[in-house]
Amino acid sequence: MIDRMKPGERLAAVLMGQKPDRVPVIPFILGFAAKIVGVPIGDLYTDPKKSFRAQLLCAEMYGYDSSPMYGYASFGAWEFGGKVGFPYEPGQSAPYVIEEPVKSEEDVDKLEVPDPKTAGSIPIMMEIARQCYAIGLPAVFQCGEVLTTAANIAGPERLLVWMKRKPELVHKLNKKIEEFFVACAEYFVSTFGADKCMAFGGGPVESNKLISPNQFGEFVYPYMLRVHRKVLEMGVQIILEHPCADQNKNLPWYRKLREECGWKGKYIWVFGPETPLENQISLFGDHDVIMGNVDPPSFQFKSFEEILLLCKDNIERGMKNPSGYILGVGCEMPPNAIPINVYAMIKASREYGSYI
Amino acid sequence: MGKKEILEGLRDATVEGDVDKVVSFAKKAIAEGIDAYEAIMEGCAAGMNIVSEKYEKGEMFVPEILCSAEAMYAAIGVLKPYLKAERVETPKKIVLGVVRGDIHDIGKNLVKIMMEAAGFQVIDLGRDVPNEQFVEAVMREQADICGMSALMTTSMIAMPEIISELKKKAPKTITMVGGGPLSEELARAYGADGYAKDAAAAVRVAKELLIKRGGA
């Protein structure tokens, strides 16, 4: 089929509950864009101008529907006073923690909630958001997840042991992170206006590979609920929520979150490939958009034809969501994905995702 | 307190992750003249086996495993000086590491815990390990198994290169891969001998592969 809508129009239609010409495609591309434009992946995370340009041009070249944004899974360490490294060495693909700001129980008390205007990567996130805003794209800011951020601040093993032995320390740390995320949201909303912003949350430490659903209920849910409520109260309408990896046992909590937030706004759910689309549709389909979750590693080693079939299957199942569907991947597109496999997503949308 | 109660106490305290209790049972084991090796294997390691089973069934999660591991290592700290040399079998060696470009080592650390609890000698190369270090360590240690872990979809591409080198330089060494983005299908595509979806499965797969190789 020939595209009858532009990327921005297509996505806007889905978010407004209307039918676009075809299924929008958001391949969750960050580091991959560096390869396309010929800059080091590290530049995507350190240079807002290069990052914005690379992401924009990559989207334009392929014709997919996402706009530039900034964020990474190791978020929090730098912002709270630690050190991160950037992916400039062979094989590296995303920022990583070099030094955690919390190394002892005493450090939790000493930890100060940073000013979002100057904290770590926030100025870079803000600059990319400014460039997006200037051309009518959403200004995206990070608002979660709290426990993944806590793990980046205190180190995952230390934090997970504290959850059993010193739970009060984890709550103390989480409270500070909650405060920081709310301050970040206020900063972006006051800069651009709530209707121009989109919040993004996600992280792997919440996954059931690591923690139980009960631990999610104790150490994640209350903080997440308060942050989301505040973000929605500020007037932000769109939250892109990425429960990373296997979070099937946490699904009731995510449903509860939406119920307790009164189903305000519109969520775009990006679960890992472990969570069947049908389960997502039954929980959120009456209100929210579901983004497809094609298996990301497959893009590195499967053939174009195989990826096309994976996308076709995802589209056929995802289009059953009454509140909208976007073809996507279950986590970040691997920077070493075979370039033609990214095009398979666009081709699949055109061939199998038509609403006309 | 009899031998049975002490070994059960070591086992249960390991499962509970209770460091004080496990150390107390370890001291009792020594006081009662229980063989230290038996106390480790029938007490602590038996406890870690239960932990492993519970993790596989989704009844225990990583915070609990880490606490159990703390308890196990505390008990071993008490018992180790009393190990009799002739009772210590030559353990199977596994070289373990997170591949180059990846610093996420919690999965690898869990595998290390489970492997040690199962009696393997683990040579832990740490995280962000260059390909050649895996190969060098396997050859130097004459390791039975080389285990490679990756969380990132980008870093796991180092695995087939390491496996390929090992097939040339240490063809008898069993290669195993694991980590978030890996799968049975991908492990096969990479030429690995084995894939484990988690730390508990890693021990089982390692033992199966050793039997298959004829060296268990």
XYZ file of C-alpha atoms in Angstrom:
572
model
C 0.000 0.000 0.000
C 1.003 3.635 -0.451
C 1.267 5.635 2.764
C -1.563 8.135 3.065
C -0.462 9.665 6.329
C 2.784 11.161 7.620
C 4.482 9.556 10.660
C 3.282 12.238 13.108
C -0.279 12.061 11.793
C -0.310 8.281 11.985
C 0.775 8.194 15.619
C -1.532 11.059 16.579
C -4.469 9.177 15.058
C -3.766 6.112 17.199
C -3.350 8.194 20.348
C -6.665 9.940 19.658
C -8.420 6.608 19.253
C -8.799 6.930 15.482
C -7.771 4.546 12.741
C -4.611 5.560 10.870
C -3.865 4.493 7.294
C -1.777 1.624 8.623
C -0.202 0.380 11.828
C 2.435 2.855 13.086
C 5.934 1.500 13.652
C 8.164 2.403 16.602
C 11.294 0.239 16.478
C 12.664 1.614 19.795
C 15.863 2.737 18.073
C 18.655 4.588 19.856
C 22.142 3.126 19.390
C 21.198 1.670 16.007
C 20.742 5.220 14.689
C 24.419 5.914 15.378
C 25.401 3.179 12.940
C 23.065 4.581 10.299
C 24.534 8.081 10.419
C 28.127 6.975 11.069
C 28.827 8.325 14.552
C 29.954 6.407 17.672
C 27.090 5.077 19.803
C 28.508 7.081 22.711
C 27.639 10.305 20.879
C 23.965 9.358 21.019
C 24.203 9.634 24.813
C 26.591 12.565 25.215
C 25.878 14.965 22.366
C 22.245 16.082 22.192
C 22.582 17.671 18.739
C 24.110 14.556 17.195
C 21.655 12.332 19.035
C 18.642 14.293 17.833
C 19.916 14.439 14.254
C 20.781 10.733 14.127
C 17.429 9.643 15.514
C 15.485 11.999 13.274
C 17.323 11.045 10.090
C 17.106 7.341 10.855
C 13.344 7.618 11.331
C 13.036 9.633 8.136
C 15.135 7.177 6.123
C 13.109 4.136 7.194
C 9.785 5.947 7.462
C 8.934 4.850 10.982
C 6.848 6.824 13.411
C 8.859 7.568 16.538
C 10.434 10.860 17.482
C 13.838 11.363 19.132
C 14.110 10.776 22.850
C 16.779 10.201 25.465
C 17.093 7.626 28.209
C 18.973 4.523 29.221
C 18.665 1.614 31.629
C 21.542 2.720 33.880
C 19.781 6.005 34.649
C 20.175 7.323 38.181
C 23.799 6.662 39.079
C 25.157 9.797 37.386
C 22.183 11.948 38.363
C 22.670 11.149 42.074
C 26.424 11.813 42.072
C 28.003 8.596 40.778
C 29.820 7.962 37.515
C 28.730 6.333 34.278
C 30.711 5.331 31.228
C 29.549 5.852 27.677
C 29.599 3.263 24.898
C 32.669 4.227 22.915
C 34.473 0.857 23.081
C 33.810 -2.047 20.697
C 30.896 -4.151 21.833
C 29.451 -1.491 24.121
C 25.945 -0.403 23.356
C 24.604 1.788 26.161
C 25.820 3.831 29.138
C 26.941 1.752 32.117
C 27.577 2.437 35.794
C 31.227 2.915 36.760
C 30.702 4.080 40.316
C 27.541 3.879 42.354
C 26.871 6.898 44.576
C 25.643 4.631 47.390
C 28.153 2.094 48.702
C 27.082 1.788 52.333
C 24.037 2.084 54.549
C 25.251 5.505 55.726
C 25.383 6.738 52.124
C 21.609 6.364 51.842
C 21.082 8.985 54.526
C 23.693 11.273 53.019
C 22.232 11.029 49.523
C 20.694 14.300 48.385
C 17.911 14.624 45.850
C 19.599 16.378 42.923
C 18.329 19.432 41.110
C 16.938 18.140 37.793
C 18.212 21.235 35.977
C 21.796 20.112 36.455
C 21.618 16.426 37.432
C 23.669 14.020 35.302
C 22.058 13.373 31.941
C 18.994 15.578 32.457
C 20.486 18.602 30.624
C 21.064 16.312 27.595
C 17.527 14.951 27.860
C 16.242 18.527 28.093
C 18.202 19.672 25.043
C 16.851 16.823 22.912
C 13.361 17.609 24.185
C 13.864 21.280 23.191
C 14.820 20.279 19.660
C 11.797 17.982 19.425
C 9.513 20.708 20.733
C 10.879 23.165 18.170
C 9.591 20.998 15.314
C 6.335 19.950 16.929
C 7.386 16.592 18.333
C 6.747 15.502 21.949
C 9.230 16.480 24.651
C 10.036 13.166 26.328
C 11.270 12.863 29.903
C 12.021 9.852 32.106
C 9.827 9.164 35.139
C 10.788 5.623 36.161
C 11.295 3.012 37.207
C 12.164 3.598 40.799
C 13.690 0.208 41.676
C 15.868 0.023 38.557
C 17.106 3.519 39.408
C 17.748 2.446 43.008
C 19.767 -0.519 41.721
C 21.850 1.832 39.579
C 22.432 4.074 42.588
C 23.246 1.379 45.156
C 24.340 -1.526 42.952
C 21.875 -4.301 42.105
C 23.202 -6.969 44.473
C 23.466 -4.623 47.424
C 19.965 -3.355 46.799
C 18.441 -6.820 46.380
C 20.028 -8.045 49.618
C 18.797 -4.928 51.426
C 15.293 -5.721 50.249
C 15.473 -8.782 52.510
C 17.764 -7.601 55.294
C 17.280 -3.809 55.448
C 13.983 -2.982 53.718
C 13.787 0.388 55.455
C 16.935 1.484 53.580
C 15.380 0.589 50.222
C 12.248 2.557 51.091
C 14.358 5.541 52.130
C 16.254 5.407 48.841
C 13.111 4.892 46.780
C 11.468 7.898 48.423
C 14.332 10.133 47.291
C 14.128 8.742 43.764
C 10.368 9.324 43.717
C 10.978 12.923 44.718
C 13.532 13.289 41.933
C 11.243 11.866 39.245
C 8.445 14.220 40.289
C 10.884 17.170 40.196
C 11.992 16.107 36.688
C 8.383 15.963 35.536
C 7.718 19.448 36.958
C 10.820 20.784 35.192
C 9.774 19.456 31.777
C 6.117 20.334 32.184
C 6.929 23.910 33.256
C 9.307 24.251 30.288
C 7.099 22.894 27.494
C 3.569 22.573 28.857
C 1.975 19.282 29.809
C 0.257 18.787 26.460
C 3.630 18.853 24.671
C 5.262 16.295 26.967
C 5.396 12.533 27.013
C 6.640 10.605 30.050
C 8.699 7.450 29.728
C 9.266 4.763 32.335
C 10.810 1.338 32.366
C 13.523 -0.884 33.697
C 14.667 -4.470 34.086
C 15.136 -4.734 37.855
C 11.356 -4.878 38.287
C 11.270 -8.077 36.200
C 10.268 -11.404 37.711
C 13.639 -12.790 36.717
C 14.824 -10.817 39.731
C 11.994 -9.986 42.093
C 8.692 -11.528 43.104
C 5.315 -9.919 42.475
C 5.019 -9.391 46.236
C 8.332 -7.550 46.246
C 7.048 -5.503 43.308
C 4.025 -4.658 45.434
C 6.177 -3.576 48.351
C 9.153 -1.869 46.701
C 7.898 -0.671 43.326
C 4.163 -0.158 43.226
C 3.610 2.534 45.880
C 6.329 4.757 44.402
C 5.260 4.155 40.829
C 1.653 4.955 41.701
C 2.570 8.249 43.362
C 4.868 9.322 40.501
C 2.292 8.430 37.841
C -0.536 10.119 39.718
C 1.485 13.316 40.000
C 2.567 13.227 36.352
C -1.043 12.719 35.253
C -2.250 15.456 37.631
C 0.241 17.826 35.978
C -1.709 17.202 32.787
C 0.667 14.898 30.905
C -1.558 12.817 28.652
C 0.793 10.186 27.262
C 2.953 7.772 29.259
C 5.140 5.287 27.414
C 5.577 2.461 29.911
C 8.101 -0.296 29.277
C 7.987 -3.127 31.823
C 11.276 -4.630 30.680
C 11.894 -8.403 30.390
C 9.547 -10.979 31.935
C 7.017 -9.140 34.089
C 4.086 -11.517 33.643
C 3.656 -11.956 37.398
C 3.511 -8.164 37.821
C 0.652 -7.713 35.326
C -2.029 -7.387 38.048
C -0.028 -4.532 39.581
C 0.121 -2.641 36.284
C -3.612 -3.095 35.855
C -4.132 -1.843 39.421
C -1.956 1.177 38.622
C -4.238 2.159 35.764
C -7.346 1.575 37.879
C -5.992 3.612 40.788
C -5.034 6.404 38.382
C -8.630 6.361 37.135
C -7.488 5.326 33.630
C -6.428 8.936 33.144
C -4.429 9.810 30.031
C -3.297 7.269 27.465
C -0.613 4.700 28.131
C 1.475 3.055 25.462
C 2.477 -0.334 26.900
C 5.717 -1.885 25.695
C 6.098 -5.238 27.403
C 8.919 -7.646 26.677
C 8.407 -10.460 24.176
C 7.660 -12.743 27.150
C 4.201 -11.186 27.590
C 1.630 -12.315 25.013
C -0.233 -9.507 23.284
C -3.541 -11.190 24.112
C -2.864 -10.864 27.854
C -2.014 -7.188 27.418
C -5.166 -6.563 25.401
C -7.374 -8.232 28.005
C -5.896 -6.032 30.756
C -5.483 -2.656 29.042
C -7.252 -2.928 25.692
C -10.331 -0.923 26.616
C -8.264 2.197 27.270
C -4.633 1.982 26.253
C -2.434 1.528 23.226
C -0.402 -1.670 23.010
C 2.959 -1.553 21.323
C 4.040 -4.813 19.768
C 6.864 -6.790 21.249
C 8.775 -8.541 18.496
C 11.809 -10.323 19.931
C 14.753 -7.842 19.709
C 17.706 -10.291 19.393
C 16.057 -11.827 16.334
C 16.868 -8.662 14.391
C 20.549 -9.528 14.696
C 20.545 -13.017 13.245
C 17.259 -13.861 11.525
C 16.612 -13.329 7.848
C 14.526 -10.514 6.417
C 11.796 -13.022 5.536
C 11.753 -14.435 9.068
C 11.486 -10.964 10.617
C 8.709 -10.117 8.188
C 6.777 -13.162 9.404
C 7.381 -12.295 13.077
C 6.058 -8.779 12.397
C 3.073 -10.139 10.457
C 2.126 -12.355 13.393
C 2.536 -9.451 15.833
C 0.423 -7.163 13.641
C -2.379 -9.695 13.200
C -2.605 -10.217 16.953
C -1.994 -6.593 17.971
C -4.559 -5.050 15.621
C -7.229 -6.767 17.725
C -6.593 -4.217 20.475
C -9.646 -1.927 20.470
C -7.681 1.086 21.731
C -4.888 1.001 19.211
C -1.740 -0.833 18.324
C 1.785 0.115 17.271
C 4.243 -2.369 15.793
C 7.332 -2.328 17.986
C 10.047 -4.420 19.578
C 10.022 -5.735 23.158
C 13.070 -3.666 24.157
C 15.630 -1.450 22.459
C 16.493 -2.434 18.898
C 19.992 -3.944 19.060
C 22.493 -1.482 17.580
C 23.925 -4.389 15.599
C 20.604 -5.305 14.034
C 20.805 -6.179 10.347
C 19.678 -2.913 8.711
C 17.271 -4.549 6.285
C 15.492 -6.230 9.206
C 14.442 -2.828 10.523
C 12.917 -2.153 7.128
C 10.991 -5.447 7.490
C 8.905 -3.726 10.178
C 7.853 -0.922 7.829
C 7.193 -3.371 5.013
C 5.134 -5.593 7.325
C 3.060 -2.612 8.420
C 2.396 -1.661 4.792
C 1.582 -5.200 3.689
C -0.308 -6.570 6.686
C -1.240 -3.559 8.833
C -3.575 -1.558 6.617
C -6.730 -0.052 8.133
C -8.015 1.160 4.778
C 21.877 -32.512 68.946
C 22.444 -35.394 66.518
C 24.167 -35.380 63.148
C 20.866 -35.488 61.260
C 19.512 -32.425 63.083
C 22.726 -30.484 62.515
C 22.810 -31.226 58.773
C 19.128 -30.360 58.496
C 19.792 -27.205 60.472
C 22.573 -26.205 58.076
C 20.313 -26.958 55.119
C 17.298 -25.059 56.415
C 19.311 -22.059 57.650
C 20.918 -21.833 54.200
C 17.487 -21.845 52.560
C 16.305 -19.165 55.003
C 19.434 -17.102 54.363
C 19.978 -16.887 58.124
C 23.696 -16.185 58.567
C 23.729 -16.345 62.380
C 21.851 -19.620 62.472
C 23.944 -21.283 59.759
C 27.201 -20.271 61.441
C 25.894 -21.656 64.729
C 25.073 -24.999 63.051
C 28.458 -25.046 61.316
C 30.177 -24.644 64.709
C 27.994 -27.390 66.150
C 28.987 -29.647 63.242
C 32.653 -29.154 64.060
C 32.052 -29.607 67.803
C 30.198 -32.866 67.149
C 32.981 -34.150 64.902
C 30.914 -34.178 61.719
C 33.080 -34.338 58.623
C 33.364 -30.780 57.253
C 32.967 -31.911 53.636
C 29.797 -33.783 54.518
C 28.491 -30.752 56.413
C 29.055 -28.564 53.353
C 27.585 -31.015 50.851
C 24.727 -32.490 52.915
C 23.953 -29.240 54.703
C 24.741 -26.048 52.775
C 24.812 -27.465 49.241
C 21.605 -29.394 49.904
C 20.078 -26.101 51.023
C 21.220 -24.342 47.860
C 19.690 -27.180 45.813
C 16.359 -26.433 47.447
C 16.874 -22.723 46.726
C 17.642 -23.576 43.115
C 14.491 -25.682 42.758
C 12.375 -22.991 44.356
C 13.836 -20.355 42.003
C 13.008 -22.512 38.991
C 9.451 -22.941 40.248
C 9.096 -19.201 40.860
C 8.820 -19.707 44.619
C 12.054 -17.834 45.420
C 13.596 -14.823 43.715
C 17.008 -13.209 43.494
C 16.937 -11.310 46.822
C 16.336 -14.627 48.619
C 19.032 -16.421 46.590
C 21.598 -13.764 47.450
C 20.783 -14.073 51.153
C 21.014 -17.877 50.955
C 24.372 -17.530 49.224
C 25.597 -15.199 51.990
C 24.598 -17.834 54.521
C 26.251 -20.644 52.564
C 29.535 -18.754 52.242
C 29.453 -17.894 55.966
C 29.071 -21.590 56.863
C 31.798 -22.609 54.421
C 34.049 -20.008 56.068
C 33.628 -21.867 59.370
C 33.915 -25.372 57.915
C 36.707 -24.923 55.360
C 39.675 -25.075 57.798
C 38.466 -28.526 58.880
C 38.268 -30.054 55.400
C 40.408 -33.185 55.105
C 42.512 -33.167 51.969
C 41.679 -36.753 51.029
C 37.937 -36.035 51.156
C 38.086 -33.276 48.594
C 37.395 -34.674 45.151
C 38.951 -32.953 42.178
C 36.169 -30.610 41.183
C 35.111 -29.870 37.631
C 36.322 -26.465 36.531
C 34.207 -23.837 34.903
C 35.488 -20.552 33.540
C 32.743 -17.984 33.875
C 32.407 -14.411 32.693
C 30.252 -11.679 31.227
C 31.315 -10.991 27.658
C 33.006 -7.844 26.385
C 30.905 -4.703 26.398
C 28.550 -5.941 29.081
C 28.795 -5.033 32.743
C 25.605 -6.699 33.959
C 26.922 -9.478 36.139
C 24.116 -10.419 38.467
C 23.118 -13.415 36.331
C 26.713 -14.586 36.126
C 27.077 -14.201 39.892
C 23.986 -16.336 40.450
C 25.429 -19.020 38.186
C 28.658 -18.846 40.180
C 26.767 -19.320 43.443
C 24.806 -22.285 42.124
C 27.860 -23.884 40.502
C 29.935 -23.565 43.664
C 27.095 -24.974 45.703
C 27.006 -27.920 43.311
C 30.721 -28.570 43.845
C 32.207 -26.942 40.744
C 35.379 -24.896 40.935
C 34.541 -21.559 39.384
C 37.158 -19.353 37.763
C 35.321 -16.055 37.706
C 36.633 -13.665 35.062
C 34.211 -10.935 36.082
C 32.416 -8.671 33.638
C 33.253 -6.914 30.366
C 35.716 -9.722 29.609
C 37.619 -9.582 26.284
C 37.242 -12.655 24.071
C 40.883 -13.675 24.355
C 40.692 -13.751 28.156
C 38.044 -16.466 28.005
C 40.209 -18.563 25.695
C 43.387 -17.968 27.718
C 41.670 -18.862 30.998
C 40.156 -22.056 29.582
C 43.544 -23.199 28.286
C 45.463 -22.164 31.395
C 43.012 -23.791 33.793
C 42.251 -26.728 31.494
C 38.637 -25.954 32.235
C 35.895 -28.477 31.604
C 33.333 -25.794 30.812
C 33.353 -22.212 29.593
C 30.237 -20.267 30.581
C 29.488 -16.952 28.909
C 26.826 -14.529 30.040
C 25.329 -11.422 28.425
C 22.383 -9.211 29.221
C 22.739 -6.874 26.284
C 21.593 -7.825 22.821
C 24.644 -6.057 21.493
C 27.299 -7.707 23.613
C 26.122 -11.275 23.068
C 27.578 -11.181 19.572
C 30.963 -11.814 21.185
C 29.811 -15.324 22.091
C 30.096 -17.020 18.679
C 33.605 -15.579 18.303
C 34.699 -17.032 21.658
C 33.025 -20.368 20.918
C 34.705 -20.530 17.531
C 38.141 -19.896 19.087
C 37.540 -22.495 21.782
C 36.510 -25.097 19.215
C 39.921 -24.575 17.600
C 42.106 -24.258 20.701
C 40.300 -26.291 23.371
C 37.883 -28.544 21.483
C 37.059 -30.721 24.499
C 35.821 -27.782 26.543
C 32.062 -27.567 26.832
C 30.665 -24.165 25.927
C 27.566 -22.774 27.600
C 25.766 -19.488 27.131
C 23.049 -17.718 29.077
C 21.533 -14.364 29.871
C 18.453 -12.264 29.208
C 18.449 -12.044 25.399
C 19.726 -15.587 24.770
C 17.580 -18.529 23.769
C 18.021 -22.187 22.916
C 17.711 -21.261 19.257
C 20.315 -18.521 19.459
C 22.689 -20.730 21.475
C 22.512 -23.339 18.712
C 23.089 -20.659 16.080
C 26.175 -19.549 18.023
C 27.520 -23.113 18.138
C 27.290 -23.431 21.929
C 27.055 -26.896 23.473
C 24.512 -25.760 25.997
C 22.086 -23.021 26.970
C 20.594 -22.347 30.381
C 17.666 -20.031 30.929
C 18.726 -19.288 34.491
C 21.253 -20.127 37.190
C 19.378 -23.167 38.429
C 19.162 -24.627 34.946
C 22.859 -23.889 34.383
C 23.923 -26.486 36.953
C 21.616 -29.122 35.516
C 22.713 -28.450 31.938
C 26.398 -28.451 32.949
C 26.030 -31.831 34.653
C 24.153 -33.286 31.679
C 26.778 -32.046 29.235
C 29.586 -33.476 31.382
C 27.883 -36.884 31.405
C 27.408 -36.661 27.641
C 31.081 -35.798 27.214
C 31.978 -38.702 29.446
C 33.750 -36.818 32.159
C 31.258 -36.367 34.980
